[in-house]
CSV table of C-alpha atoms and ligand atoms in Angstrom, one decimal:
chain,number,residue,atom,x,y,z
A,672,MET,CA,187.8,225.0,99.4
A,673,GLN,CA,189.5,221.7,100.0
A,674,SER,CA,189.3,219.1,97.0
A,675,ILE,CA,186.4,216.4,97.3
A,676,LYS,CA,188.0,212.9,97.5
A,677,TRP,CA,186.5,209.4,96.6
A,678,ASP,CA,187.5,206.4,98.0
A,679,PRO,CA,184.5,203.7,96.9
A,680,LYS,CA,186.1,201.0,99.7
A,681,LEU,CA,184.4,203.5,102.2
A,682,ILE,CA,180.8,202.8,101.2
A,683,SER,CA,180.2,199.7,102.6
A,684,LYS,CA,181.8,201.3,106.0
A,685,TYR,CA,179.8,204.7,105.9
A,686,ASN,CA,177.0,204.3,103.8
A,687,ILE,CA,174.3,204.1,106.6
A,688,ASN,CA,170.6,204.8,106.7
A,689,GLY,CA,170.9,208.4,107.9
A,690,PRO,CA,169.1,211.8,108.2
A,691,ARG,CA,169.5,214.7,106.1
A,692,TYR,CA,169.3,216.7,109.2
A,693,THR,CA,167.2,219.2,107.9
A,694,SER,CA,166.1,220.0,111.6
A,695,TYR,CA,167.8,218.3,114.7
A,696,PRO,CA,166.5,216.1,116.1
A,697,THR,CA,164.9,214.7,112.9
A,698,ALA,CA,160.9,214.8,112.4
A,699,LEU,CA,161.0,211.4,113.8
A,700,ALA,CA,161.0,212.4,117.2
A,701,LEU,CA,158.1,214.5,116.8
A,702,SER,CA,155.3,212.9,119.0
A,703,SER,CA,151.3,213.5,119.6
A,704,ASN,CA,152.1,213.7,123.4
A,705,PHE,CA,152.7,217.4,122.7
A,706,ASP,CA,150.9,220.5,124.5
A,707,PRO,CA,150.1,223.2,121.2
A,708,ALA,CA,150.0,226.0,124.0
A,709,GLN,CA,153.5,225.6,123.4
A,710,ILE,CA,153.2,227.1,120.0
A,711,GLN,CA,151.8,230.3,120.9
A,712,ALA,CA,154.9,230.7,123.4
A,713,ALA,CA,157.8,230.0,120.9
A,714,ILE,CA,156.3,232.5,118.3
A,715,LYS,CA,156.3,235.1,121.2
A,716,GLN,CA,159.9,234.4,121.9
A,717,SER,CA,160.9,234.2,118.0
A,718,PRO,CA,162.7,237.0,116.1
A,719,ASN,CA,160.8,239.8,114.5
A,720,GLU,CA,161.5,238.4,111.3
A,721,LEU,CA,160.0,234.7,110.1
A,722,SER,CA,160.1,232.1,107.1
A,723,LEU,CA,157.1,231.2,105.9
A,724,TYR,CA,156.5,227.6,104.0
A,725,LEU,CA,153.3,226.4,101.9
A,726,HIS,CA,152.8,223.3,101.2
A,727,ILE,CA,150.8,222.6,97.8
A,728,PRO,CA,150.4,218.9,97.7
A,729,PHE,CA,148.7,218.6,94.1
A,730,CYS,CA,150.4,217.3,91.0
A,731,HIS,CA,148.7,216.1,87.5
A,732,LYS,CA,150.9,213.2,87.1
A,733,LEU,CA,152.9,210.6,89.1
A,734,CYS,CA,156.5,210.7,88.9
A,735,TYR,CA,157.4,206.9,90.2
A,736,TYR,CA,160.3,208.0,92.1
A,737,CYS,CA,158.6,210.7,94.4
A,738,GLY,CA,159.2,210.8,98.1
A,739,CYS,CA,156.7,213.9,98.5
A,740,ASN,CA,154.0,214.6,100.1
A,741,LYS,CA,151.6,214.8,97.0
A,742,LEU,CA,148.0,213.7,95.9
A,743,VAL,CA,147.8,213.1,92.2
A,744,THR,CA,144.6,214.6,90.4
A,745,ARG,CA,143.0,215.8,87.2
A,746,HIS,CA,140.3,217.9,89.7
A,747,GLN,CA,141.4,221.6,89.8
A,748,HIS,CA,138.6,222.2,92.0
A,749,LYS,CA,140.4,220.5,94.8
A,750,ALA,CA,142.9,223.1,95.2
A,751,ASP,CA,139.8,225.7,95.8
A,752,THR,CA,138.8,223.7,98.4
A,753,TYR,CA,142.6,223.2,99.8
A,754,LEU,CA,142.6,227.0,99.8
A,755,ASP,CA,139.6,227.5,101.6
A,756,ALA,CA,141.4,225.4,104.0
A,757,LEU,CA,144.4,227.4,104.1
A,758,ALA,CA,142.8,230.6,104.3
A,759,GLN,CA,141.4,229.2,107.7
A,760,GLU,CA,144.8,227.8,109.0
A,761,MET,CA,146.3,231.4,108.1
A,762,ALA,CA,143.5,233.1,109.7
A,763,LEU,CA,144.6,231.1,113.3
A,764,TYR,CA,148.4,232.0,113.0
A,765,ALA,CA,147.3,235.8,112.1
A,766,PRO,CA,147.0,237.1,115.7
A,767,MET,CA,150.3,235.4,116.9
A,768,LEU,CA,152.1,236.8,113.8
A,769,GLN,CA,150.9,240.3,114.1
A,770,SER,CA,154.0,242.0,115.5
A,771,LYS,CA,156.1,239.8,113.2
A,772,ARG,CA,157.5,239.9,109.4
A,773,ILE,CA,157.9,237.2,106.7
A,774,ASN,CA,161.3,237.9,105.0
A,775,GLN,CA,161.4,234.8,103.2
A,776,LEU,CA,158.2,232.8,101.5
A,777,HIS,CA,158.6,229.6,99.9
A,778,LEU,CA,155.3,227.8,98.2
A,779,GLY,CA,156.6,223.8,97.9
A,780,GLY,CA,155.1,220.7,97.2
A,781,GLY,CA,153.8,218.6,95.4
A,782,THR,CA,153.6,221.1,92.5
A,783,PRO,CA,152.5,224.8,93.4
A,784,THR,CA,152.1,225.7,89.6
A,785,PHE,CA,149.0,223.0,89.5
A,786,LEU,CA,147.3,226.1,91.1
A,787,THR,CA,145.7,228.3,88.3
A,788,GLU,CA,146.6,232.0,87.7
A,789,VAL,CA,143.3,232.7,89.6
A,790,GLN,CA,144.3,230.4,92.7
A,791,LEU,CA,147.7,231.8,92.5
A,792,SER,CA,146.3,235.0,92.9
A,793,ARG,CA,143.8,234.2,95.6
A,794,LEU,CA,146.7,232.8,97.5
A,795,MET,CA,148.9,235.5,97.2
A,796,ALA,CA,146.0,237.9,98.4
A,797,LEU,CA,145.1,235.9,101.3
A,798,LEU,CA,148.8,235.9,102.6
A,799,HIS,CA,149.1,239.5,102.1
A,800,ASP,CA,145.9,239.8,104.2
A,801,ASN,CA,147.1,237.8,106.8
A,802,PHE,CA,150.7,238.4,107.3
A,803,THR,CA,153.2,241.2,107.0
A,804,ILE,CA,155.6,240.3,103.9
A,805,ASP,CA,158.7,242.4,103.3
A,806,THR,CA,158.5,244.4,100.2
A,807,ASP,CA,162.0,242.9,99.7
A,808,ALA,CA,161.0,239.2,100.7
A,809,GLU,CA,162.4,236.5,99.1
A,810,ILE,CA,159.3,234.9,97.4
A,811,SER,CA,160.2,231.4,95.9
A,812,ILE,CA,158.3,228.6,94.1
A,813,GLU,CA,158.8,225.1,93.2
A,814,ILE,CA,157.9,224.7,89.5
A,815,ASP,CA,157.2,221.4,87.7
A,816,PRO,CA,158.4,222.7,84.0
A,817,ARG,CA,155.3,220.7,82.4
A,818,SER,CA,152.6,222.4,84.6
A,819,CYS,CA,154.1,226.2,83.8
A,820,SER,CA,152.8,228.0,81.0
A,821,ASP,CA,154.6,231.1,79.9
A,822,ASP,CA,151.5,233.1,81.0
A,823,LYS,CA,151.6,231.1,84.4
A,824,LEU,CA,155.5,232.2,84.7
A,825,ARG,CA,154.8,236.0,84.1
A,826,HIS,CA,151.7,236.0,86.1
A,827,LEU,CA,154.1,234.6,89.0
A,828,ARG,CA,156.5,237.5,88.6
A,829,THR,CA,153.5,240.1,88.9
A,830,LEU,CA,152.5,238.4,91.9
A,831,GLY,CA,156.0,239.2,93.5
A,832,PHE,CA,157.5,236.0,93.2
A,833,ASN,CA,161.1,236.7,92.6
A,834,ARG,CA,162.6,233.2,92.9
A,835,VAL,CA,162.1,229.9,90.7
A,836,SER,CA,162.9,226.3,91.4
A,837,PHE,CA,162.4,223.7,88.2
A,838,GLY,CA,162.3,220.2,88.7
A,839,VAL,CA,164.6,218.9,85.9
A,840,GLN,CA,165.8,215.0,87.4
A,841,ASP,CA,167.3,214.0,84.4
A,842,LEU,CA,167.3,214.8,80.7
A,843,ASP,CA,167.7,211.1,79.0
A,844,GLU,CA,164.3,209.7,77.7
A,845,LYS,CA,165.3,206.4,78.8
A,846,VAL,CA,165.2,207.6,82.4
A,847,GLN,CA,162.6,209.8,82.2
A,848,ILE,CA,160.4,207.1,80.8
A,849,ALA,CA,161.1,204.6,83.8
A,850,ILE,CA,160.3,207.3,86.3
A,851,ASN,CA,157.2,208.4,84.5
A,852,ARG,CA,158.5,211.7,84.0
A,853,VAL,CA,159.1,212.5,80.4
A,854,GLN,CA,159.6,216.6,79.7
A,855,ASP,CA,161.3,218.0,77.0
A,856,THR,CA,164.6,219.9,77.2
A,857,ASP,CA,163.7,222.5,75.0
A,858,LEU,CA,160.7,223.3,77.4
A,859,ILE,CA,163.1,223.6,80.2
A,860,ARG,CA,165.6,225.7,78.1
A,861,HIS,CA,162.4,228.2,77.2
A,862,GLN,CA,161.3,228.5,80.9
A,863,VAL,CA,165.0,229.4,82.2
A,864,GLN,CA,165.4,231.6,79.5
A,865,LEU,CA,162.2,233.2,80.2
A,866,SER,CA,162.4,233.2,83.9
A,867,ARG,CA,165.7,235.5,83.3
A,868,GLU,CA,163.9,238.0,81.0
A,869,LEU,CA,161.4,238.2,83.6
A,870,GLY,CA,163.9,239.4,86.3
A,871,PHE,CA,163.4,236.6,88.5
A,872,SER,CA,166.7,237.1,90.7
A,873,SER,CA,167.6,233.2,91.2
A,874,ILE,CA,166.9,230.0,89.4
A,875,ASN,CA,167.4,226.5,90.9
A,876,LEU,CA,167.5,223.2,89.0
A,877,ASP,CA,166.8,219.8,90.9
A,878,LEU,CA,168.6,216.8,89.4
A,879,ILE,CA,168.5,213.7,91.0
A,880,TYR,CA,171.4,211.1,90.9
A,881,GLY,CA,170.7,207.3,91.4
A,882,LEU,CA,167.4,206.9,89.0
A,883,PRO,CA,166.6,203.6,87.4
A,884,PHE,CA,169.1,203.3,83.8
A,885,GLN,CA,171.4,206.1,84.9
A,886,GLN,CA,174.9,205.8,83.4
A,887,PRO,CA,177.4,207.9,83.3
A,888,ALA,CA,177.9,208.8,79.9
A,889,SER,CA,173.9,210.1,79.7
A,890,PHE,CA,174.6,211.4,83.1
A,891,ALA,CA,177.3,213.6,82.2
A,892,GLU,CA,175.2,214.9,79.1
A,893,THR,CA,172.5,216.1,81.5
A,894,VAL,CA,175.0,217.8,83.8
A,895,ASP,CA,176.7,219.3,80.9
A,896,GLU,CA,173.3,220.8,79.3
A,897,ILE,CA,172.4,222.0,82.8
A,898,ILE,CA,176.1,223.8,83.4
A,899,ARG,CA,175.0,225.2,80.0
A,900,LEU,CA,171.5,226.6,81.1
A,901,ASN,CA,173.5,228.3,84.0
A,902,PRO,CA,171.3,227.8,86.8
A,903,ASP,CA,172.3,230.0,89.9
A,904,ARG,CA,171.6,227.0,92.3
A,905,ILE,CA,171.5,223.4,91.3
A,906,SER,CA,170.0,220.8,93.9
A,907,LEU,CA,171.5,217.4,93.3
A,908,PHE,CA,169.7,215.1,95.2
A,909,SER,CA,170.4,211.5,96.1
A,910,TYR,CA,167.5,209.1,95.0
A,911,ALA,CA,165.9,208.2,98.2
A,912,HIS,CA,164.6,204.4,97.2
A,913,LEU,CA,162.6,203.6,100.4
A,914,PRO,CA,159.4,201.6,98.2
A,915,GLU,CA,157.9,200.0,101.6
A,916,ARG,CA,156.9,203.7,102.2
A,917,PHE,CA,156.0,205.2,98.6
A,918,ALA,CA,154.1,202.8,96.8
A,919,ALA,CA,155.2,204.0,93.5
A,920,GLN,CA,158.5,203.3,94.1
A,921,ARG,CA,157.8,199.5,93.4
A,922,LYS,CA,156.9,200.5,90.0
A,923,ILE,CA,160.8,200.8,89.5
A,924,ALA,CA,162.8,197.4,89.4
A,925,GLU,CA,165.3,197.1,91.6
A,926,SER,CA,167.7,195.8,88.7
A,927,SER,CA,167.2,199.4,86.9
A,928,LEU,CA,169.0,201.1,89.8
A,929,PRO,CA,172.7,201.5,89.9
A,930,ASP,CA,174.2,199.8,92.4
A,931,ALA,CA,176.1,202.2,95.5
A,932,PRO,CA,179.7,202.5,93.7
A,933,SER,CA,177.8,203.1,90.4
A,934,LYS,CA,175.5,205.7,92.0
A,935,LEU,CA,178.6,207.2,94.0
A,936,ALA,CA,180.3,207.5,90.7
A,937,LEU,CA,177.3,209.5,89.2
A,938,MET,CA,177.4,212.0,91.9
A,939,GLN,CA,181.2,212.4,91.4
A,940,LEU,CA,180.9,213.1,88.0
A,941,ALA,CA,178.2,215.5,88.8
A,942,ILE,CA,180.2,217.2,91.3
A,943,ASN,CA,183.6,217.3,89.7
A,944,ARG,CA,181.6,218.8,86.4
A,945,PHE,CA,179.8,221.3,88.5
A,946,VAL,CA,182.7,222.3,90.7
A,947,ALA,CA,185.1,222.4,87.4
A,948,ALA,CA,182.0,225.3,85.7
A,949,GLY,CA,182.3,227.5,88.4
A,950,TYR,CA,179.7,226.4,91.3
A,951,GLN,CA,180.5,226.2,95.0
A,952,PHE,CA,179.8,223.1,96.6
A,953,ILE,CA,177.8,224.3,99.4
A,954,GLY,CA,177.4,220.8,101.1
A,955,MET,CA,175.1,217.5,100.6
A,956,ASP,CA,173.1,218.4,97.6
A,957,HIS,CA,173.6,221.6,97.0
A,958,PHE,CA,175.5,223.9,94.2
A,959,ALA,CA,175.5,227.8,93.8
A,960,ARG,CA,177.3,230.3,91.9
A,961,PRO,CA,180.3,231.7,94.0
A,962,ASP,CA,178.0,235.4,94.4
A,963,ASP,CA,174.8,233.7,95.0
A,964,ALA,CA,173.2,234.6,98.5
A,965,LEU,CA,173.9,230.6,99.6
A,966,ALA,CA,177.7,230.9,98.9
A,967,LYS,CA,178.1,234.3,100.2
A,968,ALA,CA,176.3,233.3,103.5
A,969,GLN,CA,178.3,229.8,103.4
A,970,GLN,CA,181.5,232.2,102.8
A,971,ALA,CA,180.6,234.3,105.7
A,972,GLY,CA,180.3,231.4,108.1
A,973,LYS,CA,176.5,232.6,108.1
A,974,LEU,CA,174.9,229.2,106.1
A,975,GLN,CA,171.6,227.5,108.0
A,976,ARG,CA,169.7,224.6,107.6
A,977,ASN,CA,166.0,224.1,107.7
A,978,PHE,CA,163.4,221.9,106.3
A,979,GLN,CA,164.1,223.2,103.0
A,980,GLY,CA,167.5,222.6,103.2
A,981,TYR,CA,170.5,225.2,103.2
A,982,THR,CA,169.1,228.7,103.9
A,983,THR,CA,170.2,232.1,104.4
A,984,ALA,CA,167.7,232.2,107.6
A,985,GLY,CA,164.8,230.6,109.1
A,986,GLN,CA,167.0,228.1,111.2
A,987,ASP,CA,164.6,228.4,114.1
A,988,ALA,CA,162.1,231.0,112.8
A,989,LEU,CA,160.0,228.8,110.5
A,990,ILE,CA,156.2,228.4,110.0
A,991,GLY,CA,155.1,226.1,107.6
A,992,LEU,CA,151.1,226.1,107.0
A,993,GLY,CA,149.2,223.3,104.7
A,994,VAL,CA,148.8,219.7,104.8
A,995,SER,CA,152.4,217.7,106.4
A,996,SER,CA,154.1,221.2,106.8
A,997,ILE,CA,156.5,221.5,109.6
A,998,SER,CA,157.5,224.2,111.9
A,999,GLN,CA,160.6,225.3,113.9
A,1000,VAL,CA,160.1,228.1,115.9
A,1001,SER,CA,162.3,228.7,118.9
A,1002,GLY,CA,163.7,225.4,120.0
A,1003,VAL,CA,159.7,224.0,119.0
A,1004,LEU,CA,159.3,221.9,116.4
A,1005,TRP,CA,155.7,221.1,115.2
A,1006,GLN,CA,153.9,219.1,112.2
A,1007,ASN,CA,150.5,219.6,110.5
A,1008,CYS,CA,148.5,216.7,110.3
A,1009,LYS,CA,150.0,214.4,107.3
A,1010,ASP,CA,146.9,213.0,105.2
A,1011,LEU,CA,144.5,215.3,103.6
A,1012,PRO,CA,141.1,214.3,105.0
A,1013,ASP,CA,143.1,214.6,108.9
A,1014,TYR,CA,144.2,218.3,107.9
A,1015,TYR,CA,140.8,219.1,106.6
A,1016,ALA,CA,139.3,217.8,109.8
A,1017,ALA,CA,141.5,219.6,112.1
A,1018,ILE,CA,140.7,222.9,110.1
A,1019,ASN,CA,136.7,222.2,110.5
A,1020,ALA,CA,137.1,221.4,114.4
A,1021,ALA,CA,139.1,224.5,114.7
A,1022,VAL,CA,136.1,227.0,113.8
A,1023,ASN,CA,134.9,225.6,117.5
A,1024,THR,CA,138.3,225.0,119.0
A,1025,GLY,CA,140.4,227.5,117.7
A,1026,GLN,CA,143.3,225.0,117.8
A,1027,LEU,CA,145.9,224.8,114.7
A,1028,PRO,CA,145.6,221.4,112.4
A,1029,VAL,CA,149.1,220.0,114.5
A,1030,GLU,CA,149.6,216.8,115.0
A,1031,ARG,CA,152.6,216.1,116.7
A,1032,GLY,CA,155.5,218.2,117.9
A,1033,PHE,CA,158.5,218.5,120.0
A,1034,SER,CA,160.5,220.8,122.2
A,1035,LEU,CA,164.2,221.0,122.4
A,1036,ASN,CA,165.8,220.2,125.7
A,1037,ALA,CA,169.6,221.9,126.3
A,1038,ASP,CA,170.9,218.6,125.0
A,1039,ASP,CA,169.1,218.9,121.9
A,1040,LYS,CA,169.9,222.5,121.1
A,1041,LEU,CA,173.6,222.2,121.8
A,1042,ARG,CA,173.4,219.4,119.5
A,1043,ALA,CA,171.2,220.9,117.1
A,1044,ALA,CA,173.8,223.6,117.0
A,1045,LEU,CA,176.9,221.3,116.6
A,1046,ILE,CA,175.3,219.4,113.8
A,1047,SER,CA,174.4,222.3,111.8
A,1048,GLN,CA,177.6,224.0,112.5
A,1049,LEU,CA,179.5,220.9,110.9
A,1050,ILE,CA,176.6,220.4,107.9
A,1051,CYS,CA,176.4,224.1,106.9
A,1052,HIS,CA,180.4,224.9,107.2
A,1053,PHE,CA,182.4,221.7,108.1
A,1054,GLU,CA,184.7,222.8,111.0
A,1055,LEU,CA,183.8,223.5,114.8
A,1056,ASP,CA,185.7,225.9,116.7
A,1057,VAL,CA,185.7,223.8,120.0
A,1058,GLU,CA,186.7,226.4,122.2
A,1059,ALA,CA,184.4,229.0,121.0
A,1060,PHE,CA,181.6,226.3,121.2
A,1061,SER,CA,182.0,225.5,124.4
A,1062,GLN,CA,182.1,229.2,125.5
A,1063,LYS,CA,179.0,229.8,123.5
A,1064,TRP,CA,177.1,226.9,124.9
A,1065,ARG,CA,178.7,227.0,128.2
A,1066,ILE,CA,180.2,223.4,128.2
A,1067,ASN,CA,182.9,222.3,130.8
A,1068,GLY,CA,184.8,219.5,128.9
A,1069,PHE,CA,183.3,219.5,125.4
A,1070,TRP,CA,185.3,215.8,124.8
A,1071,GLN,CA,184.0,214.5,128.1
A,1072,TYR,CA,180.5,216.0,127.4
A,1073,PHE,CA,180.7,214.3,124.0
A,1074,SER,CA,182.4,211.0,124.8
A,1075,GLU,CA,180.4,209.0,122.9
A,1076,ALA,CA,180.6,211.0,119.9
A,1077,LEU,CA,184.1,211.1,120.0
A,1078,GLU,CA,184.3,207.0,120.1
A,1079,ARG,CA,181.9,207.0,117.1
A,1080,LEU,CA,184.2,209.6,115.3
A,1081,THR,CA,187.0,207.5,115.8
A,1082,PRO,CA,186.9,205.3,112.5
A,1083,PHE,CA,186.2,208.4,110.5
A,1084,MET,CA,189.4,210.0,111.8
A,1085,GLU,CA,191.3,207.0,111.1
A,1086,ASP,CA,190.1,207.1,107.5
A,1087,GLY,CA,190.8,211.0,107.3
A,1088,LEU,CA,187.2,211.8,107.2
A,1089,VAL,CA,187.4,213.8,110.2
A,1090,GLU,CA,190.4,215.5,112.1
A,1091,VAL,CA,190.2,216.9,115.5
A,1092,TYR,CA,193.3,219.1,116.0
A,1093,ALA,CA,194.1,222.4,117.6
A,1094,GLY,CA,191.0,222.7,119.1
A,1095,ARG,CA,188.9,222.1,115.9
A,1096,ILE,CA,186.8,219.4,114.5
A,1097,LYS,CA,187.1,219.4,110.7
A,1098,VAL,CA,185.5,217.4,108.2
A,1099,THR,CA,188.2,216.6,105.3
A,1100,GLY,CA,187.6,216.9,101.7
A,1101,SER,CA,187.2,213.2,101.3
A,1102,GLY,CA,184.9,213.5,104.7
A,1103,ARG,CA,182.0,216.1,103.0
A,1104,LEU,CA,180.6,213.0,101.1
A,1105,TRP,CA,180.3,211.4,104.7
A,1106,VAL,CA,179.0,214.6,106.4
A,1107,ARG,CA,175.6,212.8,107.2
A,1108,SER,CA,177.3,210.1,108.6
A,1109,ILE,CA,179.6,212.1,110.5
A,1110,CYS,CA,176.8,214.5,111.9
A,1111,ALA,CA,175.1,211.3,113.2
A,1112,CYS,CA,178.0,210.8,115.6
A,1113,PHE,CA,176.8,213.4,117.4
A,1114,ASP,CA,172.8,212.3,117.3
A,1115,GLY,CA,171.2,211.4,120.4
A,1116,TYR,CA,168.8,209.5,119.1
A,1117,LEU,CA,169.7,208.2,116.1
A,1118,THR,CA,169.4,204.6,117.1
A,1119,GLN,CA,165.5,205.1,116.6
A,1120,GLY,CA,163.6,204.1,113.6
A,1121,GLN,CA,167.1,204.4,111.5
A,1122,GLN,CA,165.7,202.0,108.5
A,1123,ARG,CA,163.3,204.8,107.7
A,1124,TYR,CA,165.8,207.0,106.5
A,1125,SER,CA,167.5,206.9,103.0
A,1126,LYS,CA,170.9,205.7,102.1
A,1127,VAL,CA,173.5,208.4,103.0
A,1128,VAL,CA,174.3,208.4,99.1
B,1301,LIG,C1,158.3,218.8,95.3
B,1301,LIG,S1,159.2,218.2,94.1
B,1301,LIG,C2,159.4,219.7,93.2
B,1301,LIG,C3,158.4,220.6,92.6
B,1301,LIG,C4,157.7,219.7,91.6
B,1301,LIG,N1,156.6,218.8,92.1
B,1301,LIG,C5,158.7,218.8,90.0
B,1301,LIG,O1,158.8,218.0,90.7
B,1301,LIG,O2,158.9,219.6,89.9
B,1301,LIG,C6,160.6,218.7,95.2
B,1301,LIG,C7,161.9,217.7,94.7
B,1301,LIG,O3,162.3,216.2,95.3
B,1301,LIG,C8,163.1,215.9,94.8
B,1301,LIG,N2,162.6,214.5,94.9
B,1301,LIG,C9,161.6,213.9,94.9
B,1301,LIG,N3,161.5,212.5,95.1
B,1301,LIG,C10,162.6,212.4,95.6
B,1301,LIG,C11,163.4,211.0,95.8
B,1301,LIG,N4,162.8,209.8,96.1
B,1301,LIG,N5,164.7,211.1,96.2
B,1301,LIG,C12,165.3,212.0,95.8
B,1301,LIG,N6,164.8,213.2,95.4
B,1301,LIG,C13,163.4,213.5,95.5
B,1301,LIG,C14,162.7,216.1,93.1
B,1301,LIG,O4,164.1,216.3,92.8
B,1301,LIG,C15,162.1,217.1,93.0
B,1301,LIG,O5,162.3,217.8,91.7
B,1302,LIG,S1,158.6,214.7,91.8
B,1302,LIG,FE1,157.0,216.7,91.9
B,1302,LIG,S2,155.4,216.4,90.2
B,1302,LIG,FE2,156.2,214.5,90.5
B,1302,LIG,S3,155.0,213.8,91.9
B,1302,LIG,FE3,156.7,214.2,93.0
B,1302,LIG,S4,156.2,216.5,93.5
B,1302,LIG,FE4,154.7,215.6,91.9
């Protein structure tokens, strides 16, 4: 892999507000002017194997930085009500998915380990009752270490979970206090160790850079400790600070946040250390051991991207269940109601209407599909063979079609971030940091609602 180069001068030029391209177009394109009948048709055309995402929105305590769709509560019974609704939603999908198999199942949140062991058992039983889950399916769950006892972790394993992802964020106490998420390093160490003993085949740890009071020296300690824990994958998220959207972030003083060059330095430090420790830099936010499935998929040119980030499958074959979840199947995107009361109301109404609790959606046209494929290729593999792509998508005159994109790409080329030669578009080592901005050159919708996105780094 070409090494990653750093040039702080480029920050002011390319650090735009831009999408993370977990889909193209992004969720902002979804509209209420959408006919849900398209969902059934899309599922009919889909491959036999699908990925399933389930959103569990509850958390015990609020982390101030959090941008996820969650509800902080101490009332455990709220999860029972939620599971009742999920059961109804699954029943609506079950007839459509009768001939399909689920080869990836992911529980995200919020905090799925908010659920008790009894609730987790019920949830898995519901899934098995309604869908055919492959015996060798990847079954993964996001875990807040503070909400997962040893017994719960063992229980997850017996329920068939084989992958775990722990939220770590930062191990420094001053940072942890500022983000209202104090968690002991020993606890994380213990849970990683226990996960290994229990035979979970993949362990991921989440970190965030750009948090309040993060300093190179202390962040380096966090990074080194993560390396010692030796997870299979690491997610290194850029802190998305959008206080106008997420009220809790207003509790984080702007003055405590690292500025853009300091933030870039934190990222640089982490990338350098992870790569030196043998991790493959998958691209935006992600690292994996070279023998991990994600790294192998990238090596084989088969990496994909969906709403969960980089993935080995499910790019256009993902069903999302639960409040706010987004699905993408056969070129159709749809999102469930984003607020819990609306989701419950839609589920209750479904008893009479038989309608899914879907709030908005979008059907990709031919141009969208083309741009989606191109952006996915660049963000996953940093390189595109223009000739092969043109043949596959039947376009005559690639650069004529993308003349506007070429214009936007020109400064990136001049700064050595992108090379266009010998019929290839190549994101260079220095360009990898700016791949979001580079992909944005090919985005046909970007001028709409740009301020709603976070900064690229
Ligand atoms: C749903 S949480 C993971 C599970 C569990 N709730 C936890 O926090 O441990 C998903 C991850 O998103 C990341 N995240 C949340 N808010 C973020 C933000 N504003 N900017 C960047 N990353 C964020 C955190 O790394 C977090 O671990
Ligand atoms: S980071 Fe995780 S635990 Fe914290 S509020 Fe967000 S979803 Fe909940």
